[in-house]
mmCIF file of C-alpha atoms and ligand atoms in Angstrom:
data_model
loop_
_atom_site.group_PDB
_atom_site.id
_atom_site.type_symbol
_atom_site.label_atom_id
_atom_site.label_comp_id
_atom_site.label_asym_id
_atom_site.label_seq_id
_atom_site.Cartn_x
_atom_site.Cartn_y
_atom_site.Cartn_z
ATOM 1 C CA MET A 665 49.769 137.498 148.374
ATOM 2 C CA SER A 666 50.641 140.925 146.984
ATOM 3 C CA LYS A 667 48.663 143.889 148.221
ATOM 4 C CA SER A 668 46.992 144.391 144.847
ATOM 5 C CA ALA A 669 45.982 140.722 144.608
ATOM 6 C CA GLU A 670 44.585 140.885 148.133
ATOM 7 C CA ASN A 671 42.613 144.042 147.283
ATOM 8 C CA ALA A 672 41.251 142.574 144.060
ATOM 9 C CA LEU A 673 39.306 140.005 146.054
ATOM 10 C CA LEU A 674 37.319 142.351 148.266
ATOM 11 C CA THR A 675 33.589 141.715 148.433
ATOM 12 C CA PRO A 676 30.997 144.380 149.244
ATOM 13 C CA GLU A 677 30.855 142.988 152.777
ATOM 14 C CA ALA A 678 34.644 143.223 153.152
ATOM 15 C CA LEU A 679 34.591 146.798 151.874
ATOM 16 C CA ALA A 680 31.755 147.594 154.282
ATOM 17 C CA ALA A 681 33.848 146.143 157.115
ATOM 18 C CA ARG A 682 36.741 148.415 156.106
ATOM 19 C CA ILE A 683 34.379 151.377 156.167
ATOM 20 C CA HIS A 684 32.934 150.318 159.540
ATOM 21 C CA ALA A 685 36.443 150.180 160.963
ATOM 22 C CA VAL A 686 36.898 153.886 160.182
ATOM 23 C CA ALA A 687 33.351 155.228 160.462
ATOM 24 C CA GLY A 688 31.774 153.030 163.139
ATOM 25 C CA ILE A 689 28.993 150.552 162.624
ATOM 26 C CA ALA A 690 25.925 152.779 162.970
ATOM 27 C CA PRO A 691 23.770 152.045 159.936
ATOM 28 C CA VAL A 692 23.810 154.385 156.959
ATOM 29 C CA GLY A 693 20.410 154.677 155.287
ATOM 30 C CA THR A 694 20.916 157.255 152.556
ATOM 31 C CA ALA A 695 23.643 157.806 149.993
ATOM 32 C CA LEU A 696 24.446 160.661 147.638
ATOM 33 C CA VAL A 697 26.602 160.428 144.533
ATOM 34 C CA LEU A 698 28.073 163.777 143.485
ATOM 35 C CA GLY A 699 28.565 164.706 139.847
ATOM 36 C CA SER A 700 31.174 166.763 138.008
ATOM 37 C CA GLY A 701 31.906 170.026 139.782
ATOM 38 C CA LEU A 702 29.494 169.098 142.602
ATOM 39 C CA GLY A 703 31.985 167.394 144.928
ATOM 40 C CA GLY A 704 31.872 170.177 147.520
ATOM 41 C CA MET A 705 29.063 168.509 149.473
ATOM 42 C CA VAL A 706 31.527 165.900 150.703
ATOM 43 C CA GLU A 707 32.805 168.604 153.033
ATOM 44 C CA ALA A 708 29.302 169.199 154.456
ATOM 45 C CA VAL A 709 29.307 165.764 156.084
ATOM 46 C CA GLU A 710 30.119 165.742 159.788
ATOM 47 C CA GLY A 711 32.017 162.538 160.079
ATOM 48 C CA VAL A 712 34.905 160.792 158.405
ATOM 49 C CA GLN A 713 36.313 160.802 154.898
ATOM 50 C CA ILE A 714 37.821 157.730 153.301
ATOM 51 C CA PRO A 715 39.861 158.153 150.101
ATOM 52 C CA TYR A 716 38.665 155.905 147.297
ATOM 53 C CA ALA A 717 42.277 154.717 147.085
ATOM 54 C CA ASP A 718 41.642 152.845 150.376
ATOM 55 C CA LEU A 719 38.561 151.141 148.917
ATOM 56 C CA PRO A 720 39.625 148.919 146.036
ATOM 57 C CA GLY A 721 36.924 148.793 143.401
ATOM 58 C CA PHE A 722 35.791 152.332 144.127
ATOM 59 C CA PRO A 723 36.282 154.752 141.225
ATOM 60 C CA HIS A 724 39.705 155.574 139.905
ATOM 61 C CA ALA A 725 40.270 159.284 140.363
ATOM 62 C CA GLY A 726 39.964 159.629 136.625
ATOM 63 C CA VAL A 727 37.949 162.788 135.985
ATOM 64 C CA SER A 728 38.893 166.276 137.088
ATOM 65 C CA GLY A 729 36.126 168.059 138.953
ATOM 66 C CA HIS A 730 35.421 164.997 141.087
ATOM 67 C CA SER A 731 36.431 164.534 144.700
ATOM 68 C CA PRO A 732 37.564 160.913 144.978
ATOM 69 C CA LYS A 733 36.528 160.096 148.509
ATOM 70 C CA LEU A 734 33.678 158.645 150.511
ATOM 71 C CA ALA A 735 32.304 160.637 153.423
ATOM 72 C CA ILE A 736 30.319 158.878 156.146
ATOM 73 C CA GLY A 737 28.576 160.875 158.837
ATOM 74 C CA THR A 738 25.641 163.197 159.231
ATOM 75 C CA ILE A 739 24.050 166.108 157.446
ATOM 76 C CA GLY A 740 21.160 167.478 159.472
ATOM 77 C CA ALA A 741 19.320 164.587 161.062
ATOM 78 C CA THR A 742 20.452 161.991 158.562
ATOM 79 C CA ARG A 743 23.359 159.591 158.749
ATOM 80 C CA LEU A 744 24.515 159.111 155.213
ATOM 81 C CA ALA A 745 27.254 158.216 152.785
ATOM 82 C CA VAL A 746 28.412 160.775 150.228
ATOM 83 C CA LEU A 747 30.424 159.597 147.241
ATOM 84 C CA GLY A 748 32.497 162.511 146.014
ATOM 85 C CA GLY A 749 32.698 161.167 142.494
ATOM 86 C CA ARG A 750 31.746 158.302 140.234
ATOM 87 C CA GLU A 751 33.361 156.286 137.506
ATOM 88 C CA HIS A 752 31.845 156.949 134.086
ATOM 89 C CA TYR A 753 31.460 154.392 131.341
ATOM 90 C CA TYR A 754 33.733 156.447 129.111
ATOM 91 C CA GLU A 755 36.713 156.101 131.470
ATOM 92 C CA ARG A 756 37.373 152.399 130.985
ATOM 93 C CA GLY A 757 34.455 151.140 128.940
ATOM 94 C CA ASN A 758 32.782 149.423 131.873
ATOM 95 C CA PRO A 759 29.058 150.210 132.228
ATOM 96 C CA ALA A 760 29.046 148.297 135.544
ATOM 97 C CA ALA A 761 31.888 150.344 137.027
ATOM 98 C CA MET A 762 29.693 151.532 139.898
ATOM 99 C CA ARG A 763 28.327 148.101 140.785
ATOM 100 C CA LEU A 764 30.760 147.307 143.609
ATOM 101 C CA PRO A 765 30.476 150.782 145.194
ATOM 102 C CA LEU A 766 26.669 150.543 145.112
ATOM 103 C CA GLU A 767 26.745 146.987 146.477
ATOM 104 C CA THR A 768 28.997 148.273 149.253
ATOM 105 C CA LEU A 769 26.501 151.018 150.075
ATOM 106 C CA LYS A 770 23.803 148.380 150.267
ATOM 107 C CA ALA A 771 25.994 146.342 152.613
ATOM 108 C CA LEU A 772 26.253 149.451 154.827
ATOM 109 C CA GLY A 773 22.454 149.538 155.077
ATOM 110 C CA VAL A 774 21.697 152.097 152.379
ATOM 111 C CA THR A 775 18.141 151.870 151.050
ATOM 112 C CA ARG A 776 17.810 155.331 149.463
ATOM 113 C CA LEU A 777 20.145 156.668 146.790
ATOM 114 C CA ILE A 778 20.252 160.182 145.328
ATOM 115 C CA LEU A 779 22.374 160.668 142.225
ATOM 116 C CA THR A 780 23.521 164.037 140.933
ATOM 117 C CA ASN A 781 25.158 164.991 137.678
ATOM 118 C CA ALA A 782 26.072 167.874 135.420
ATOM 119 C CA ALA A 783 24.074 167.928 132.205
ATOM 120 C CA GLY A 784 23.325 169.858 129.059
ATOM 121 C CA SER A 785 19.826 171.295 128.589
ATOM 122 C CA LEU A 786 17.584 170.614 125.604
ATOM 123 C CA GLN A 787 14.899 172.973 126.878
ATOM 124 C CA PRO A 788 15.213 176.667 126.033
ATOM 125 C CA ASP A 789 13.448 177.575 129.299
ATOM 126 C CA MET A 790 15.922 175.542 131.382
ATOM 127 C CA PRO A 791 19.160 177.568 131.192
ATOM 128 C CA PRO A 792 22.556 176.918 132.798
ATOM 129 C CA GLY A 793 22.262 177.027 136.587
ATOM 130 C CA SER A 794 18.873 175.262 136.544
ATOM 131 C CA LEU A 795 18.151 172.069 138.474
ATOM 132 C CA MET A 796 16.252 169.214 136.829
ATOM 133 C CA LEU A 797 14.793 166.298 138.737
ATOM 134 C CA LEU A 798 14.787 163.214 136.513
ATOM 135 C CA SER A 799 11.247 162.003 135.928
ATOM 136 C CA ASP A 800 12.623 159.232 133.727
ATOM 137 C CA HIS A 801 15.549 158.509 131.426
ATOM 138 C CA ILE A 802 16.419 157.302 127.940
ATOM 139 C CA ASN A 803 19.336 154.914 127.634
ATOM 140 C CA PHE A 804 20.717 156.319 124.394
ATOM 141 C CA SER A 805 23.944 154.319 124.684
ATOM 142 C CA GLY A 806 22.819 150.775 123.941
ATOM 143 C CA LEU A 807 24.875 149.711 126.959
ATOM 144 C CA ASN A 808 23.646 148.105 130.135
ATOM 145 C CA PRO A 809 25.495 147.395 133.403
ATOM 146 C CA LEU A 810 23.603 144.117 133.838
ATOM 147 C CA ILE A 811 24.845 142.504 130.635
ATOM 148 C CA GLY A 812 26.550 139.316 131.790
ATOM 149 C CA GLU A 813 24.621 139.099 135.063
ATOM 150 C CA PRO A 814 23.687 135.412 135.085
ATOM 151 C CA THR A 815 20.610 135.433 137.311
ATOM 152 C CA ASP A 816 16.995 136.213 136.466
ATOM 153 C CA ALA A 817 17.390 139.278 138.680
ATOM 154 C CA ARG A 818 18.834 140.939 135.573
ATOM 155 C CA PHE A 819 15.320 141.452 134.185
ATOM 156 C CA VAL A 820 14.800 144.618 136.184
ATOM 157 C CA PRO A 821 11.510 146.474 135.714
ATOM 158 C CA MET A 822 12.206 150.116 134.921
ATOM 159 C CA THR A 823 8.642 151.449 134.808
ATOM 160 C CA ALA A 824 8.895 153.554 137.972
ATOM 161 C CA ALA A 825 12.659 153.397 138.281
ATOM 162 C CA HIS A 826 12.891 157.005 139.454
ATOM 163 C CA SER A 827 11.112 156.710 142.798
ATOM 164 C CA PRO A 828 7.823 158.648 142.859
ATOM 165 C CA ALA A 829 8.041 158.968 146.662
ATOM 166 C CA LEU A 830 11.625 160.206 146.707
ATOM 167 C CA ARG A 831 10.897 162.598 143.843
ATOM 168 C CA ALA A 832 7.939 163.988 145.780
ATOM 169 C CA ALA A 833 10.188 164.485 148.817
ATOM 170 C CA LEU A 834 12.773 166.302 146.680
ATOM 171 C CA ARG A 835 10.079 168.486 145.130
ATOM 172 C CA ALA A 836 8.794 169.381 148.599
ATOM 173 C CA ALA A 837 12.334 170.196 149.774
ATOM 174 C CA ALA A 838 12.841 172.457 146.749
ATOM 175 C CA THR A 839 9.546 174.237 147.402
ATOM 176 C CA GLN A 840 10.523 174.828 151.027
ATOM 177 C CA GLU A 841 13.842 176.270 149.862
ATOM 178 C CA GLN A 842 12.099 178.324 147.146
ATOM 179 C CA VAL A 843 14.355 176.710 144.575
ATOM 180 C CA GLU A 844 12.904 176.086 141.126
ATOM 181 C CA LEU A 845 13.135 172.386 140.330
ATOM 182 C CA HIS A 846 12.433 171.495 136.710
ATOM 183 C CA GLU A 847 11.451 167.933 135.955
ATOM 184 C CA GLY A 848 12.237 166.031 132.815
ATOM 185 C CA VAL A 849 13.785 163.155 130.937
ATOM 186 C CA TYR A 850 17.566 162.623 130.926
ATOM 187 C CA ALA A 851 19.263 160.907 128.010
ATOM 188 C CA TRP A 852 22.490 158.982 128.640
ATOM 189 C CA TYR A 853 25.040 159.522 125.932
ATOM 190 C CA SER A 854 28.231 157.513 126.401
ATOM 191 C CA GLY A 855 30.751 160.334 125.927
ATOM 192 C CA PRO A 856 33.507 161.290 126.337
ATOM 193 C CA SER A 857 33.071 163.398 123.212
ATOM 194 C CA PHE A 858 30.128 165.741 123.487
ATOM 195 C CA GLU A 859 27.090 165.280 121.240
ATOM 196 C CA THR A 860 26.700 166.726 117.768
ATOM 197 C CA PRO A 861 23.873 169.185 117.097
ATOM 198 C CA ALA A 862 22.191 166.473 114.968
ATOM 199 C CA GLU A 863 22.332 164.033 117.895
ATOM 200 C CA ILE A 864 20.809 166.653 120.155
ATOM 201 C CA ARG A 865 17.982 167.289 117.663
ATOM 202 C CA ALA A 866 17.457 163.505 117.501
ATOM 203 C CA ILE A 867 17.179 162.973 121.255
ATOM 204 C CA ARG A 868 15.028 166.073 121.601
ATOM 205 C CA THR A 869 12.622 164.505 119.118
ATOM 206 C CA LEU A 870 12.749 161.318 121.174
ATOM 207 C CA GLY A 871 11.644 163.154 124.292
ATOM 208 C CA ALA A 872 14.797 164.093 126.159
ATOM 209 C CA ASP A 873 15.018 167.315 128.177
ATOM 210 C CA ALA A 874 18.652 166.979 129.290
ATOM 211 C CA VAL A 875 21.702 165.012 128.226
ATOM 212 C CA GLY A 876 24.688 163.682 130.121
ATOM 213 C CA MET A 877 27.298 160.964 130.378
ATOM 214 C CA SER A 878 26.392 159.266 133.658
ATOM 215 C CA THR A 879 23.620 158.314 136.091
ATOM 216 C CA VAL A 880 21.585 155.924 133.914
ATOM 217 C CA PRO A 881 23.798 152.870 134.600
ATOM 218 C CA GLU A 882 23.638 153.706 138.315
ATOM 219 C CA VAL A 883 19.836 153.951 138.245
ATOM 220 C CA ILE A 884 19.704 150.506 136.604
ATOM 221 C CA LEU A 885 22.148 149.065 139.152
ATOM 222 C CA ALA A 886 20.262 150.674 142.036
ATOM 223 C CA ARG A 887 16.989 149.095 140.936
ATOM 224 C CA PHE A 888 18.772 145.758 140.466
ATOM 225 C CA LEU A 889 19.930 146.061 144.089
ATOM 226 C CA GLY A 890 16.473 147.086 145.305
ATOM 227 C CA LEU A 891 17.478 150.635 146.269
ATOM 228 C CA GLU A 892 15.034 153.513 146.056
ATOM 229 C CA VAL A 893 16.636 155.986 143.661
ATOM 230 C CA ALA A 894 16.172 159.514 142.341
ATOM 231 C CA ALA A 895 18.482 161.818 140.420
ATOM 232 C CA ILE A 896 18.969 165.549 139.908
ATOM 233 C CA SER A 897 20.855 167.249 137.073
ATOM 234 C CA VAL A 898 22.617 170.558 137.441
ATOM 235 C CA ILE A 899 22.371 172.207 134.031
ATOM 236 C CA THR A 900 25.770 173.585 133.062
ATOM 237 C CA ASN A 901 25.155 174.442 129.405
ATOM 238 C CA MET A 902 22.670 174.427 126.577
ATOM 239 C CA ALA A 903 23.225 171.229 124.575
ATOM 240 C CA ALA A 904 25.168 171.263 121.310
ATOM 241 C CA GLY A 905 23.684 173.472 118.628
ATOM 242 C CA MET A 906 21.255 175.176 121.005
ATOM 243 C CA SER A 907 23.347 178.243 121.793
ATOM 244 C CA ASP A 908 26.537 179.975 120.721
ATOM 245 C CA GLU A 909 28.396 179.207 123.934
ATOM 246 C CA ASN A 910 31.146 176.641 123.596
ATOM 247 C CA ILE A 911 30.794 173.262 125.266
ATOM 248 C CA SER A 912 33.746 171.846 127.151
ATOM 249 C CA HIS A 913 34.597 170.035 130.367
ATOM 250 C CA GLU A 914 36.221 173.270 131.603
ATOM 251 C CA HIS A 915 32.928 175.034 131.005
ATOM 252 C CA THR A 916 31.020 172.278 132.815
ATOM 253 C CA LYS A 917 33.274 172.585 135.859
ATOM 254 C CA ALA A 918 33.079 176.369 135.784
ATOM 255 C CA MET A 919 29.282 176.432 135.524
ATOM 256 C CA ALA A 920 28.457 173.633 137.986
ATOM 257 C CA PRO A 921 28.785 175.920 141.049
ATOM 258 C CA LEU A 922 25.905 178.020 139.639
ATOM 259 C CA GLY A 923 23.497 175.205 140.406
ATOM 260 C CA ALA A 924 25.515 173.433 143.092
ATOM 261 C CA ALA A 925 24.593 175.877 145.840
ATOM 262 C CA LYS A 926 20.876 175.446 145.091
ATOM 263 C CA LEU A 927 21.305 171.689 144.908
ATOM 264 C CA ALA A 928 23.040 171.660 148.298
ATOM 265 C CA ARG A 929 20.129 173.609 149.813
ATOM 266 C CA VAL A 930 17.542 171.196 148.420
ATOM 267 C CA LEU A 931 19.473 168.134 149.576
ATOM 268 C CA THR A 932 20.229 169.605 152.997
ATOM 269 C CA ARG A 933 16.516 170.371 153.446
ATOM 270 C CA LEU A 934 15.627 166.821 152.452
ATOM 271 C CA LEU A 935 18.055 165.456 155.037
ATOM 272 C CA ALA A 936 17.054 167.890 157.816
HETATM 273 N N1 LIG B 1488 26.434 166.762 127.127
HETATM 274 C C1 LIG B 1488 26.813 165.673 127.824
HETATM 275 N N2 LIG B 1488 27.227 165.725 129.081
HETATM 276 C C2 LIG B 1488 27.252 166.919 129.680
HETATM 277 C C3 LIG B 1488 26.881 168.091 129.016
HETATM 278 C C4 LIG B 1488 26.450 168.007 127.673
HETATM 279 O O1 LIG B 1488 26.089 169.004 127.009
HETATM 280 N N3 LIG B 1488 27.040 169.106 129.905
HETATM 281 C C5 LIG B 1488 27.487 168.555 131.072
HETATM 282 N N4 LIG B 1488 27.621 167.235 130.928
#
């Protein structure tokens, strides 16, 4: 069998075994997924790093500003997995692109997942550099990663999808770090083009506070897998039509570090 054919068949358990072979078998309870421009926290993990290229089914290194590797080890008192980047729907048109990586985390013992992303703000009092904890989300894409899932498990309740307990823990960590943590609703827009000002006015009317191109499919998949999940946005720009600044991926990557340092403090406190 060719190497690629062999790799194509890997199950979550087989991927977990590959990871165990490098990182040891001590259970990993928590996982972080790092968004655009936020990959630096991979380096904060005391442990091992595994390139996604060694884990078939993990994201293609498709988006600049991501760090395509998995770190397994400790931050503070917590043994965790940190995914340096994700695959977005807009890369290959697959809303379930993160299913195998999340199933692999579950096979490693992960029960608690924290997602991060870069996002545009729809709230004038939430400028670039702000952090927003997702209280809820709007799936503005019409897509769903569970389409095609044949079992009744596909009917996932989403009423308290963003874990109240984990959100409370993140809020407490932010308070301890004296970091302002906004809270609001995130709308998933498929991308890769940015939104029009009319689309932003529309989703603002619908109740969104921030907009981005990720996270929502992962929240759905996490709940499908029974993981406790919460997500934090780093605001990199005011959404289209809300300010004169231009919106671009370059700008996102340049602005992400503004909030990334605060985000790292909040997460490190949570894990301490
Ligand atoms: N829209 C969508 N995704 C984003 C934005 C935005 O304004 N900023 C960072 N990611």
